[in-house]
């Protein structure tokens, strides 16, 4: 996994993702090496498109619990690489992300 938000202050991130196909639903788990958080979610695929809802539960600066949720839409290339864009469900953050299969 490699990605970057579109904001001027956003920095690139990388990590690993596991996608498991369970009938028509995908279970997704991604570990972001930079934030050290694991994001989990579900998705559906149609044709060369995969759409997922993913997030993590974090403890804020003042012991408040909140969940970051994102919608990510990927296009699958013939090589298996997933290239997509994401948007934060409760905010204005957005960016791009690429998942490259490990052989």
CSV table of C-alpha atoms in Angstrom, one decimal:
chain,number,residue,atom,x,y,z
A,1,UNK,CA,0.0,0.0,0.0
A,2,UNK,CA,1.3,3.5,-0.9
A,3,UNK,CA,-0.7,6.7,-0.8
A,4,UNK,CA,-0.9,10.4,-0.2
A,5,UNK,CA,-3.6,12.9,0.7
A,6,UNK,CA,-4.2,15.8,-1.6
A,7,UNK,CA,-3.8,18.4,1.1
A,8,UNK,CA,-0.7,20.7,1.1
A,9,UNK,CA,0.4,19.3,4.5
A,10,UNK,CA,-0.3,15.6,3.7
A,11,UNK,CA,2.7,13.3,3.6
A,12,UNK,CA,3.0,10.0,1.8
A,13,UNK,CA,2.3,6.8,3.6
A,14,UNK,CA,2.9,3.1,3.1
A,15,UNK,CA,2.0,-0.2,4.6
A,16,UNK,CA,0.5,-3.6,3.9
A,17,UNK,CA,-3.1,-4.7,3.1
A,18,UNK,CA,-4.8,-8.1,3.2
A,19,UNK,CA,-7.9,-8.6,1.1
A,20,UNK,CA,-10.0,-11.7,1.5
A,21,UNK,CA,-12.9,-12.6,-0.8
A,22,UNK,CA,-15.8,-14.0,1.1
A,23,UNK,CA,-18.4,-14.8,-1.6
A,24,UNK,CA,-19.4,-11.3,-3.0
A,25,UNK,CA,-17.9,-9.4,-0.1
A,26,UNK,CA,-14.2,-8.4,0.5
A,27,UNK,CA,-12.8,-8.2,4.0
A,28,UNK,CA,-10.0,-5.7,4.1
A,29,UNK,CA,-7.3,-5.0,6.7
A,30,UNK,CA,-4.5,-2.5,6.1
A,31,UNK,CA,-1.6,-1.6,8.4
A,32,UNK,CA,-0.2,1.9,7.9
A,33,UNK,CA,3.5,1.8,8.8
A,34,UNK,CA,3.6,5.6,9.3
A,35,UNK,CA,0.7,6.0,11.7
A,36,UNK,CA,1.1,2.5,13.2
A,37,UNK,CA,-2.7,2.0,12.9
A,38,UNK,CA,-4.6,-0.9,11.4
A,39,UNK,CA,-7.6,0.0,9.3
A,40,UNK,CA,-10.3,-2.6,8.7
A,41,UNK,CA,-13.4,-2.7,6.6
A,42,UNK,CA,-15.6,-4.3,3.9
A,43,UNK,CA,-16.0,-3.9,0.2
A,44,UNK,CA,-17.7,-5.0,-3.0
A,45,UNK,CA,-16.3,-5.5,-6.5
A,46,UNK,CA,-18.0,-5.1,-9.8
A,47,UNK,CA,-16.0,-5.6,-13.0
A,48,UNK,CA,-12.6,-3.9,-12.5
A,49,UNK,CA,-13.8,-1.7,-9.7
A,50,UNK,CA,-13.5,-2.4,-5.9
A,51,UNK,CA,-15.2,0.0,-3.4
A,52,UNK,CA,-14.4,-0.3,0.3
A,53,UNK,CA,-15.4,1.4,3.6
A,54,UNK,CA,-12.5,1.3,5.9
A,55,UNK,CA,-11.5,2.9,9.2
A,56,UNK,CA,-9.9,2.5,12.6
A,57,UNK,CA,-10.7,3.3,16.2
A,58,UNK,CA,-8.4,5.8,17.8
A,59,UNK,CA,-8.0,7.5,21.2
A,60,UNK,CA,-7.8,11.2,20.8
A,61,UNK,CA,-5.6,13.7,22.7
A,62,UNK,CA,-8.2,14.0,25.5
A,63,UNK,CA,-9.2,10.3,25.8
A,64,UNK,CA,-12.1,10.7,23.4
A,65,UNK,CA,-12.8,7.7,21.2
A,66,UNK,CA,-13.5,8.3,17.5
A,67,UNK,CA,-13.6,6.2,14.4
A,68,UNK,CA,-12.0,7.4,11.2
A,69,UNK,CA,-13.9,6.1,8.2
A,70,UNK,CA,-13.0,6.4,4.6
A,71,UNK,CA,-14.6,5.4,1.3
A,72,UNK,CA,-12.0,4.1,-1.2
A,73,UNK,CA,-12.7,3.3,-4.9
A,74,UNK,CA,-10.1,1.3,-6.8
A,75,UNK,CA,-9.7,0.4,-10.4
A,76,UNK,CA,-8.0,-3.0,-11.0
A,77,UNK,CA,-5.4,-3.1,-13.8
A,78,UNK,CA,-4.6,-6.4,-15.7
A,79,UNK,CA,-1.5,-6.7,-13.6
A,80,UNK,CA,-3.6,-6.9,-10.4
A,81,UNK,CA,-2.6,-3.4,-9.2
A,82,UNK,CA,-5.4,-1.5,-7.5
A,83,UNK,CA,-5.2,2.3,-8.0
A,84,UNK,CA,-7.8,4.4,-6.3
A,85,UNK,CA,-8.9,7.5,-4.6
A,86,UNK,CA,-10.3,8.0,-1.1
A,87,UNK,CA,-12.4,10.4,0.8
A,88,UNK,CA,-12.9,10.8,4.6
A,89,UNK,CA,-16.6,10.2,5.4
A,90,UNK,CA,-16.8,12.9,8.2
A,91,UNK,CA,-14.4,15.4,6.8
A,92,UNK,CA,-12.9,17.0,3.7
A,93,UNK,CA,-9.7,14.9,3.5
A,94,UNK,CA,-9.1,13.0,0.3
A,95,UNK,CA,-6.2,11.4,-1.5
A,96,UNK,CA,-5.0,8.6,-3.7
A,97,UNK,CA,-3.7,5.1,-3.0
A,98,UNK,CA,-2.2,2.1,-4.8
A,99,UNK,CA,-2.2,-1.5,-3.7
A,100,UNK,CA,0.4,-3.7,-5.5
A,101,UNK,CA,0.1,-7.5,-5.1
A,102,UNK,CA,2.9,-9.3,-3.5
A,103,UNK,CA,4.1,-12.3,-5.4
